[in-house]
Every structure is written in structure tokens, then in C-alpha cells.
Amino acid sequence: MARSKKVFRESLLDHLAYSLAKDRYSATQKDKMHAFALSVRDHLAENWIKTQQQYYDVDTKRIYYLSLEFLMGKLLESYINNLGLRKEYEQMLDVFGLSYEEIIELEWDTGLGNGGLGRLAACFLDSMATLQYPGYGYGIRYEYGIFSQRIKDGYQVETPDNWLRYGNPWEFQRPELLYPVRFYGKVNPIVYGSGGRLRMVWTDTEEVMAMAYDYPIPGFHNNTVNTLRLWSAKSTRDFDLEYFNSGDYIKAVENKNNSENISKVLYPDDQSMAGKELRLKQQYFFVSATLRDIIRRYRKFHKDYGSFPDKVSIQLNDTHPSIAIAELMRILVDEEGLEWDVSWEMTTKTFAYTNHTILEEALETWSEELMGSLLPRHLQIIQEINRRFLIQVDCKFPGEEERKKKMSIITDGGEGRVHMARLAIVGSHAVNGVSELHSGILKENVFNDLFTLFPERFQNVTNGITHRRWLLESNPRLAKLITEAIGDAWIKDLHKLKKLESLADDSEFCKRFREVKEANKNALSNYLGWTCKLSFRSPFLLDCQVKRLHEYKRQLLNIFHAITLYNRIREGRMDETFTPRTILFAGKSAPGYFLCKLIIKLIHAVGDVINANPVVNEKLQVIFVPNYNVSLAQRIIPAADLSEQISTAGLEASGTGNMKFALNGALTIGTLDGANIEIREEVGEENFFLFGLMAKEIAEMHSTYNPQEYYEKDGELRQVINQLLEGHFSPDNHGLFYPIIKTLLEGDRYFVLADYASYISCQEKVSEEYQKKDKWTKMAILNVARSGKFSSDRAVLEYAKKIWHVSPVPI
Ligand code: D6G
């Protein structure tokens, strides 16, 4: 131990001196964190090399998870936990005069994603490595991740996330892995060979280079270290010599700047499709480099493509990378000279597609014009895929022209559009939704015609979360309590939490469980007090809605509840048994989403009025925590009593925040939507607060729904709406919230008014139950005990068995 202590100590000091050339006089706190991270990184290198070698040695099938987003958060602590080096490092930090927590806090969040989809990709990487699957993540190394959210005067203000400013200790630049990616140009047919075969040649293109940056992804307490490879755009030539020689230095570097724009910034839209050329460029850029890389690796040991689908499985995380289907066809047909049919069989066997949304505005389509200009050969290939596909449709449904139109990958009628989800389904052997309900809706509704044609392709894999980050790392107090009670096998197999069930009646365990929650609440309150002056009263029920702002997620319903409570308290309609609450919101709105930005302002306005009212603020608090990100989630979730999962039924494909809260002992108030349904099934309906219309009811109501009826019938709801109309929360600008009311009364696409009464009465039930401390604790413990299904280990295992057909490779 003494020796190892010395080794760790030396490693920290060596990195400070030799990697960073700093000493105790010049080292900043960030330098110390950096030296610390480099020292941790040293422990990964050997197994990383070994793992990658082993994959070659056994010529394993590899899983490629293609995603435009990887929301990794901080990495230092999860690396230390997975390596099992926490004790060693905790003891060492006196060298730097900082505590372990201080060092961890200094790391910048890697925010290369918007929300659920990107965080899911990050959780899957952890599970693939822990289960020892040969998995790779492939994406873009954005120079700017998801924007930082500041709040000014109650409004969201975006500032760029310059996450690479202080360097990045985790990445390994691989300048030798450099691929040209082509855009624009034209397609020329040429005849070649004695048989006179026609071949399409894509010429006169513009080129950008894609350079690889690798991140090690270690499994938990095993020797596996997988790779996340992110591409950065580099200009093909640093300078355009012609301009340079003519003395126009600025022009000479101009092109360099333009081409490097491709990996400059993450699109900050969640759930809405931006039909921008740069976005399609980003998609093709990373897909093209990734396929080149996959093929390079495959070709090291294989002369032909015969076993390509046996060695390569590509999972498309939503449609964002689905242009890969056309790109693989292009490579096989145009460059390798394979027959179309052979290439098509190989392509469909290789790809699988995960759908993440049924929201119309989020389903990607590209105009034929844009695609034809940016990727002319790909458009031709998609047209040919579609032509052949429609013949298939015609055989199955002869003469059904309407149906054919609904299924066609390319729709005409004015401007032709390419439907990427349809391309992804036609070009894959497996298609999955991310919860039982969502997968059902895909089959029965959104893609019903495609399902009828390819029933065997459609599957469900309910999402999951890595409990190693979302419990072991972020809730050390609860993790310790659990391990003391049932051992630590749960860290590798979350189903083991079932053993806690019997302790839900054990008064000593319940007491300690409550103490953990209290301590987490205090810690969060202190942290928020210190970082953004937002401390809250920890004995209050802590009611949390933390997620992206979107109308379908219905933050409005939640704030309407807050206003209702405010009215009841103010008007003396609550007795002493009232359960005091803190309603905590956090989340970013897409910068161009006017209504959601106004909802953020409304939350602040309501919070201010409540805060200023001495009668009400004794019992109610509404706070909005700025700049929600993975690290904040890791602090908020362990402290929560109540988890708000209140989307309009049918619209939240799965949700993963819902799983994180339940796993950390918060009770859910939720609709029958996404994975809520499965959470309720697992934890038991008596341990879940259900309200609201079901997806089927909503579908039936669509044509007849009249929100104004609800406004007229429900006095409390009317009061809330009238207060907004009359400027109760915006005395200086009476009409400020008028746009919100207008969307509600003139359509209410998301059924806020229809669900209001049911939500309010369910919240009353929550308040009542929270008073029964023992019962509440028992319910919370049962939520934890029965969360085993929601580990991403389970999800990855399902993908491996049902879709990828891959086995673990022990290292
Ligand atoms: C990672 C780890 C490194 C290894 C490399 C292999 O960067 O040790 O050499 O991957 O990459 P491929 O040649 O398989 O892409």
C-alpha cells in the first residue's frame, strides 16, 4: 500500500511537471484537475490496447453505435469508479491541496447532445463495455456542445459552450485516421470492362477531411476498454496557395474556416427537424468517415465483403445517421463494383434503426433539391432504392395507389422530399421503438403500412440508464446503504435490488433510507445556494421536473398546479395539514422555440410572486435552476421526492429521467406514457401516482376536443388562466403571457386543459401520502427495489440478442 501510495503520488506530480510543465507556483486548479485526469488515463491505456488487439485476434463481430449526439457529462469520476481506483486517489489529493469532490467538480461537462437521445448513447457505451461487447460509439467532436443557459430577468439567454477551451485530457487525437469526405459535384455514367457495365462516378466534388479523436470507454471492474471515436472537420489544404501568393492572406484561410464549420456546433433543437444544409452536411460527414473506418478495419482481415454483415452491425440512433444506408450502397456498388442485389442484401443485414419520436415535426425529411445538390449520387441511389421498394409494395398491395404514396421514401407533390425514417426502415433488418407503448404506436399507427409489409423487422427495446452513473456515482449515500444491506452485486446486475423489497418493512432500514434522502436534499440545497442563490427548504416535499422544455412535456401543467396552490394558500383554502412543497424546474429550451422560452419566463414570474408573498412562501416555493446538464441532474435526482413525468400520453417515446428518479427513490407522478407504463408495472400501481388521459383516449378526442369547455367548467382552472390574462404575474406587461393562453384556448394540441383536473387531484393525493412518512418511505424503497429492469445493461443485452447477434469478448 505504501508503495502504491508513492506511485500514485508521483504520477500526479509527474503529470503536473512533465505533461503540463507547471509547478506549485504556477499550477491553476484546472491544471491540477488535468494532471489528475492524465494520471487516471494512464491506467486505461494498457487495457485499451489489449482490448482492441483482442478484437482483432478473435476477429469478432463489432457493434457500431452511430449517433449525432453523445451526452457524456463529466468523465473523471466514472473512469475512477470503473477502474476501481477511488480509494487510491482519494488519499492522494492532499498533494494538490484539494479534496476529491473539489477536483471532480472542476471538470467541464462534455455536452455533445441535447437530452435523452444523446444521454442514452452515453449510457449504452458504459453498458457495452461492462458487458464486454465489442462496441464503438461514432459521432462528431463538436467544438461547441449544447449551449450554456443563463437566466436574465427571467428569460433564457444562450451562450456558447466552449468546452475545449482548457484542453481535453481524455481525447487522443489520431491524425493518421484522416478521411476525405466529399460534397456537391455531379454524377457521370461511364462504361467499363469488356462486358460494357455502366458505373456511376461522382466527380468535381468539394472535400473536407474528417480527423479522428478517440475516447477510451472502460467497463466496470473488468479489463475491457472500448472506443468512442469522434470526427472533427479539417480543411483539405491549410492555405489556398493561389490566394496566399497573391498576397490575400484572409482569402487564403477563408476556405479553411468554411469547411471546418461542419463540426463547429451541435444543433440545439430537440424534437424538431432543422432542414438546414449544414445539418445534412454534419450527418453525411460523420457517416462517411465512419463507414470508411469500419471498412478499413474489416478489410484488415477480409478480402471480400462476403462476411461483412457477420462482422459488422450498425445501429442508427434515430434517423440522423440514416444516410449511411445510401452511402454503404454507393461504396459497394460504385466503388467495389458489386451487384445491386448483393449490395442491398448486405446493407439491410448490417443496419438496424432505433426510432425515438413520433412527433411529426421531428421526423426528418430533406428536399430532393437540397439532397440532389449536396449529395447527388446518394439521391440517385435513394431513388433507385425507392423504385425497387415500390415494386415490392405493389406486389403486396396491388393497385393501392394511396397506400403506395404513404409508404414511398420520396414523396412528390410540389417539392419532392426524402423521408429518412422510411429509408431507415426499408434499409434495415430491425427497427425498434424505445418503450412498449411507443413500439406499439409505431406498428399500429405511424409506420403501420411498413409494419404490414415487414412485420418481422419491428421490435421493442425499452430504454435503460447506466445505474453506475445514476446511482453508484451520483448517489453515494444510497449506494452505500444498499451495499451494506444486500452486498454489491447490484452494481453488475441491477435486478439484485429486488432483495431490498424485504427491507421496506424494516424500521431501521427505513430510517436510514430517510436520512439518506434528507442528506441529499440538504446537499443539493447548499449547492444551489452556493452556486446560484437558490437554496430551498429541505423539509418541504421536493417536487422536480427536470428535462428539456417542450410543450408536449407539459411544464405548463406543472406551473398551473403551482399557481393553483398559490391561490389556495392565499385565499386561505388550505388548512394546517397542507404539505409544503418546493417545485423545482430545470431545462433548456431550443433557442428558436418562442413559446417554451416564454414558459421559462412564466416559471420565473410565478416564482417571484410566490417568493414575495410572506403567507405563501412559508408553504410553497417555485425555483428554476439554470443551465441544466448531466452534472446538475446527478445532484438533483438523488434529492427528489417526486418525479414529474407528465407528458401528453403517446408522445414521450420512452423517457429516461423517469427511470433515474425511480431508481433514486423518488415517487413518480405521471401519465400512461412511454416507459412510465413499464415503471408503474414494475414498481406496482400502488407505488405510482397516475393521472390523465390515455394515448387511445387522446387519439379519439382529437377531432372533438374543445379546450374552452374545460376553461368554462372548471373554476380553479379559469382563475389560473384569467390571472395570466390579467397580468397577475406580469404587472408591468399585462399581455406578456397572452401567447401561452392563446395556444391553450385555441387548440391545446397537448391536452393541458383536459388533464388539469385529474393532475390537480392526483397532486392532492401526493400531498396526503407525503404526510404519512412511513408509508411514503416504503413506497420509495419499493421503487428502488423494483427498478432493476431499467438498467441499460438489460437494454444492451436485448439489443445484443435480438438485433446484433453478438457475444461478449472477455479480455
Ligand atoms: C484506440 C485504442 C488504440 C488502438 C486503436 C485501434 O484508439 O490502442 O490502437 O483504437 O483502432 P482501429 O485501428 O481498430 O481503428
JSON list of N, CA and C in Angstrom, two decimals, residues 505-544:
[
{"chain": "A", "resi": 505, "resn": "ASP", "atom": "N", "xyz": [-40.04, -3.02, 5.06]},
{"chain": "A", "resi": 505, "resn": "ASP", "atom": "CA", "xyz": [-40.78, -3.02, 6.33]},
{"chain": "A", "resi": 505, "resn": "ASP", "atom": "C", "xyz": [-39.85, -2.99, 7.54]},
{"chain": "A", "resi": 506, "resn": "ASP", "atom": "N", "xyz": [-38.58, -2.87, 7.29]},
{"chain": "A", "resi": 506, "resn": "ASP", "atom": "CA", "xyz": [-37.59, -2.88, 8.37]},
{"chain": "A", "resi": 506, "resn": "ASP", "atom": "C", "xyz": [-37.39, -1.44, 8.85]},
{"chain": "A", "resi": 507, "resn": "SER", "atom": "N", "xyz": [-37.79, -1.19, 10.09]},
{"chain": "A", "resi": 507, "resn": "SER", "atom": "CA", "xyz": [-37.84, 0.22, 10.53]},
{"chain": "A", "resi": 507, "resn": "SER", "atom": "C", "xyz": [-36.45, 0.87, 10.55]},
{"chain": "A", "resi": 508, "resn": "GLU", "atom": "N", "xyz": [-35.44, 0.08, 10.89]},
{"chain": "A", "resi": 508, "resn": "GLU", "atom": "CA", "xyz": [-34.10, 0.64, 10.93]},
{"chain": "A", "resi": 508, "resn": "GLU", "atom": "C", "xyz": [-33.64, 1.03, 9.51]},
{"chain": "A", "resi": 509, "resn": "PHE", "atom": "N", "xyz": [-33.89, 0.14, 8.56]},
{"chain": "A", "resi": 509, "resn": "PHE", "atom": "CA", "xyz": [-33.51, 0.43, 7.18]},
{"chain": "A", "resi": 509, "resn": "PHE", "atom": "C", "xyz": [-34.28, 1.66, 6.66]},
{"chain": "A", "resi": 510, "resn": "CYS", "atom": "N", "xyz": [-35.58, 1.69, 6.98]},
{"chain": "A", "resi": 510, "resn": "CYS", "atom": "CA", "xyz": [-36.40, 2.83, 6.52]},
{"chain": "A", "resi": 510, "resn": "CYS", "atom": "C", "xyz": [-35.86, 4.13, 7.10]},
{"chain": "A", "resi": 511, "resn": "LYS", "atom": "N", "xyz": [-35.46, 4.09, 8.34]},
{"chain": "A", "resi": 511, "resn": "LYS", "atom": "CA", "xyz": [-34.93, 5.29, 8.98]},
{"chain": "A", "resi": 511, "resn": "LYS", "atom": "C", "xyz": [-33.67, 5.76, 8.23]},
{"chain": "A", "resi": 512, "resn": "ARG", "atom": "N", "xyz": [-32.80, 4.81, 7.96]},
{"chain": "A", "resi": 512, "resn": "ARG", "atom": "CA", "xyz": [-31.55, 5.18, 7.28]},
{"chain": "A", "resi": 512, "resn": "ARG", "atom": "C", "xyz": [-31.82, 5.66, 5.85]},
{"chain": "A", "resi": 513, "resn": "PHE", "atom": "N", "xyz": [-32.79, 5.04, 5.22]},
{"chain": "A", "resi": 513, "resn": "PHE", "atom": "CA", "xyz": [-33.17, 5.45, 3.87]},
{"chain": "A", "resi": 513, "resn": "PHE", "atom": "C", "xyz": [-33.64, 6.90, 3.88]},
{"chain": "A", "resi": 514, "resn": "ARG", "atom": "N", "xyz": [-34.47, 7.22, 4.88]},
{"chain": "A", "resi": 514, "resn": "ARG", "atom": "CA", "xyz": [-34.96, 8.61, 5.00]},
{"chain": "A", "resi": 514, "resn": "ARG", "atom": "C", "xyz": [-33.82, 9.59, 5.27]},
{"chain": "A", "resi": 515, "resn": "GLU", "atom": "N", "xyz": [-32.88, 9.13, 6.09]},
{"chain": "A", "resi": 515, "resn": "GLU", "atom": "CA", "xyz": [-31.74, 10.01, 6.40]},
{"chain": "A", "resi": 515, "resn": "GLU", "atom": "C", "xyz": [-30.92, 10.31, 5.14]},
{"chain": "A", "resi": 516, "resn": "VAL", "atom": "N", "xyz": [-30.80, 9.29, 4.30]},
{"chain": "A", "resi": 516, "resn": "VAL", "atom": "CA", "xyz": [-30.06, 9.49, 3.04]},
{"chain": "A", "resi": 516, "resn": "VAL", "atom": "C", "xyz": [-30.76, 10.55, 2.21]},
{"chain": "A", "resi": 517, "resn": "LYS", "atom": "N", "xyz": [-32.07, 10.43, 2.07]},
{"chain": "A", "resi": 517, "resn": "LYS", "atom": "CA", "xyz": [-32.82, 11.40, 1.26]},
{"chain": "A", "resi": 517, "resn": "LYS", "atom": "C", "xyz": [-32.66, 12.80, 1.85]},
{"chain": "A", "resi": 518, "resn": "GLU", "atom": "N", "xyz": [-32.76, 12.89, 3.15]},
{"chain": "A", "resi": 518, "resn": "GLU", "atom": "CA", "xyz": [-32.61, 14.21, 3.80]},
{"chain": "A", "resi": 518, "resn": "GLU", "atom": "C", "xyz": [-31.23, 14.79, 3.54]},
{"chain": "A", "resi": 519, "resn": "ALA", "atom": "N", "xyz": [-30.24, 13.95, 3.69]},
{"chain": "A", "resi": 519, "resn": "ALA", "atom": "CA", "xyz": [-28.86, 14.44, 3.48]},
{"chain": "A", "resi": 519, "resn": "ALA", "atom": "C", "xyz": [-28.68, 14.89, 2.03]},
{"chain": "A", "resi": 520, "resn": "ASN", "atom": "N", "xyz": [-29.26, 14.15, 1.09]},
{"chain": "A", "resi": 520, "resn": "ASN", "atom": "CA", "xyz": [-29.16, 14.54, -0.32]},
{"chain": "A", "resi": 520, "resn": "ASN", "atom": "C", "xyz": [-29.86, 15.87, -0.57]},
{"chain": "A", "resi": 521, "resn": "LYS", "atom": "N", "xyz": [-31.00, 16.05, 0.08]},
{"chain": "A", "resi": 521, "resn": "LYS", "atom": "CA", "xyz": [-31.73, 17.31, -0.10]},
{"chain": "A", "resi": 521, "resn": "LYS", "atom": "C", "xyz": [-30.92, 18.48, 0.47]},
{"chain": "A", "resi": 522, "resn": "ASN", "atom": "N", "xyz": [-30.36, 18.26, 1.63]},
{"chain": "A", "resi": 522, "resn": "ASN", "atom": "CA", "xyz": [-29.54, 19.32, 2.23]},
{"chain": "A", "resi": 522, "resn": "ASN", "atom": "C", "xyz": [-28.35, 19.66, 1.35]},
{"chain": "A", "resi": 523, "resn": "ALA", "atom": "N", "xyz": [-27.73, 18.60, 0.84]},
{"chain": "A", "resi": 523, "resn": "ALA", "atom": "CA", "xyz": [-26.54, 18.83, -0.01]},
{"chain": "A", "resi": 523, "resn": "ALA", "atom": "C", "xyz": [-26.93, 19.62, -1.25]},
{"chain": "A", "resi": 524, "resn": "LEU", "atom": "N", "xyz": [-28.06, 19.27, -1.84]},
{"chain": "A", "resi": 524, "resn": "LEU", "atom": "CA", "xyz": [-28.49, 19.99, -3.05]},
{"chain": "A", "resi": 524, "resn": "LEU", "atom": "C", "xyz": [-28.82, 21.44, -2.71]},
{"chain": "A", "resi": 525, "resn": "SER", "atom": "N", "xyz": [-29.53, 21.62, -1.61]},
{"chain": "A", "resi": 525, "resn": "SER", "atom": "CA", "xyz": [-29.91, 22.98, -1.23]},
{"chain": "A", "resi": 525, "resn": "SER", "atom": "C", "xyz": [-28.65, 23.84, -1.00]},
{"chain": "A", "resi": 526, "resn": "ASN", "atom": "N", "xyz": [-27.68, 23.26, -0.32]},
{"chain": "A", "resi": 526, "resn": "ASN", "atom": "CA", "xyz": [-26.43, 24.00, -0.10]},
{"chain": "A", "resi": 526, "resn": "ASN", "atom": "C", "xyz": [-25.74, 24.33, -1.42]},
{"chain": "A", "resi": 527, "resn": "TYR", "atom": "N", "xyz": [-25.71, 23.33, -2.28]},
{"chain": "A", "resi": 527, "resn": "TYR", "atom": "CA", "xyz": [-25.03, 23.52, -3.57]},
{"chain": "A", "resi": 527, "resn": "TYR", "atom": "C", "xyz": [-25.71, 24.62, -4.38]},
{"chain": "A", "resi": 528, "resn": "LEU", "atom": "N", "xyz": [-27.05, 24.56, -4.43]},
{"chain": "A", "resi": 528, "resn": "LEU", "atom": "CA", "xyz": [-27.77, 25.57, -5.22]},
{"chain": "A", "resi": 528, "resn": "LEU", "atom": "C", "xyz": [-27.66, 26.94, -4.57]},
{"chain": "A", "resi": 529, "resn": "GLY", "atom": "N", "xyz": [-27.60, 26.94, -3.26]},
{"chain": "A", "resi": 529, "resn": "GLY", "atom": "CA", "xyz": [-27.44, 28.21, -2.56]},
{"chain": "A", "resi": 529, "resn": "GLY", "atom": "C", "xyz": [-26.10, 28.84, -2.90]},
{"chain": "A", "resi": 530, "resn": "TRP", "atom": "N", "xyz": [-25.12, 27.99, -2.95]},
{"chain": "A", "resi": 530, "resn": "TRP", "atom": "CA", "xyz": [-23.76, 28.44, -3.18]},
{"chain": "A", "resi": 530, "resn": "TRP", "atom": "C", "xyz": [-23.53, 28.82, -4.64]},
{"chain": "A", "resi": 531, "resn": "THR", "atom": "N", "xyz": [-24.08, 28.04, -5.58]},
{"chain": "A", "resi": 531, "resn": "THR", "atom": "CA", "xyz": [-23.79, 28.30, -6.99]},
{"chain": "A", "resi": 531, "resn": "THR", "atom": "C", "xyz": [-24.77, 29.27, -7.64]},
{"chain": "A", "resi": 532, "resn": "CYS", "atom": "N", "xyz": [-26.05, 29.28, -7.22]},
{"chain": "A", "resi": 532, "resn": "CYS", "atom": "CA", "xyz": [-26.98, 30.18, -7.90]},
{"chain": "A", "resi": 532, "resn": "CYS", "atom": "C", "xyz": [-28.00, 30.80, -6.95]},
{"chain": "A", "resi": 533, "resn": "LYS", "atom": "N", "xyz": [-27.65, 30.87, -5.68]},
{"chain": "A", "resi": 533, "resn": "LYS", "atom": "CA", "xyz": [-28.52, 31.52, -4.67]},
{"chain": "A", "resi": 533, "resn": "LYS", "atom": "C", "xyz": [-29.95, 31.00, -4.72]},
{"chain": "A", "resi": 534, "resn": "LEU", "atom": "N", "xyz": [-30.08, 29.69, -4.83]},
{"chain": "A", "resi": 534, "resn": "LEU", "atom": "CA", "xyz": [-31.43, 29.12, -4.94]},
{"chain": "A", "resi": 534, "resn": "LEU", "atom": "C", "xyz": [-31.67, 28.03, -3.90]},
{"chain": "A", "resi": 535, "resn": "SER", "atom": "N", "xyz": [-31.22, 28.26, -2.68]},
{"chain": "A", "resi": 535, "resn": "SER", "atom": "CA", "xyz": [-31.42, 27.22, -1.69]},
{"chain": "A", "resi": 535, "resn": "SER", "atom": "C", "xyz": [-32.92, 27.07, -1.43]},
{"chain": "A", "resi": 536, "resn": "PHE", "atom": "N", "xyz": [-33.30, 25.88, -0.98]},
{"chain": "A", "resi": 536, "resn": "PHE", "atom": "CA", "xyz": [-34.72, 25.63, -0.71]},
{"chain": "A", "resi": 536, "resn": "PHE", "atom": "C", "xyz": [-34.84, 25.01, 0.68]},
{"chain": "A", "resi": 537, "resn": "ARG", "atom": "N", "xyz": [-36.06, 24.88, 1.13]},
{"chain": "A", "resi": 537, "resn": "ARG", "atom": "CA", "xyz": [-36.23, 24.32, 2.48]},
{"chain": "A", "resi": 537, "resn": "ARG", "atom": "C", "xyz": [-36.32, 22.81, 2.39]},
{"chain": "A", "resi": 538, "resn": "SER", "atom": "N", "xyz": [-35.37, 22.14, 2.97]},
{"chain": "A", "resi": 538, "resn": "SER", "atom": "CA", "xyz": [-35.33, 20.69, 2.73]},
{"chain": "A", "resi": 538, "resn": "SER", "atom": "C", "xyz": [-36.46, 19.91, 3.39]},
{"chain": "A", "resi": 539, "resn": "PRO", "atom": "N", "xyz": [-37.13, 20.39, 4.44]},
{"chain": "A", "resi": 539, "resn": "PRO", "atom": "CA", "xyz": [-38.27, 19.57, 4.91]},
{"chain": "A", "resi": 539, "resn": "PRO", "atom": "C", "xyz": [-39.45, 19.59, 3.94]},
{"chain": "A", "resi": 540, "resn": "PHE", "atom": "N", "xyz": [-39.50, 20.56, 3.05]},
{"chain": "A", "resi": 540, "resn": "PHE", "atom": "CA", "xyz": [-40.58, 20.59, 2.06]},
{"chain": "A", "resi": 540, "resn": "PHE", "atom": "C", "xyz": [-40.49, 19.36, 1.14]},
{"chain": "A", "resi": 541, "resn": "LEU", "atom": "N", "xyz": [-41.64, 18.97, 0.61]},
{"chain": "A", "resi": 541, "resn": "LEU", "atom": "CA", "xyz": [-41.64, 17.95, -0.43]},
{"chain": "A", "resi": 541, "resn": "LEU", "atom": "C", "xyz": [-40.89, 18.52, -1.64]},
{"chain": "A", "resi": 542, "resn": "LEU", "atom": "N", "xyz": [-39.89, 17.81, -2.13]},
{"chain": "A", "resi": 542, "resn": "LEU", "atom": "CA", "xyz": [-39.14, 18.33, -3.28]},
{"chain": "A", "resi": 542, "resn": "LEU", "atom": "C", "xyz": [-39.67, 17.69, -4.56]},
{"chain": "A", "resi": 543, "resn": "ASP", "atom": "N", "xyz": [-40.34, 18.53, -5.33]},
{"chain": "A", "resi": 543, "resn": "ASP", "atom": "CA", "xyz": [-41.12, 18.10, -6.50]},
{"chain": "A", "resi": 543, "resn": "ASP", "atom": "C", "xyz": [-40.35, 18.59, -7.74]},
{"chain": "A", "resi": 544, "resn": "CYS", "atom": "N", "xyz": [-39.82, 17.65, -8.53]},
{"chain": "A", "resi": 544, "resn": "CYS", "atom": "CA", "xyz": [-38.87, 18.05, -9.59]},
{"chain": "A", "resi": 544, "resn": "CYS", "atom": "C", "xyz": [-39.35, 17.73, -11.00]}
]
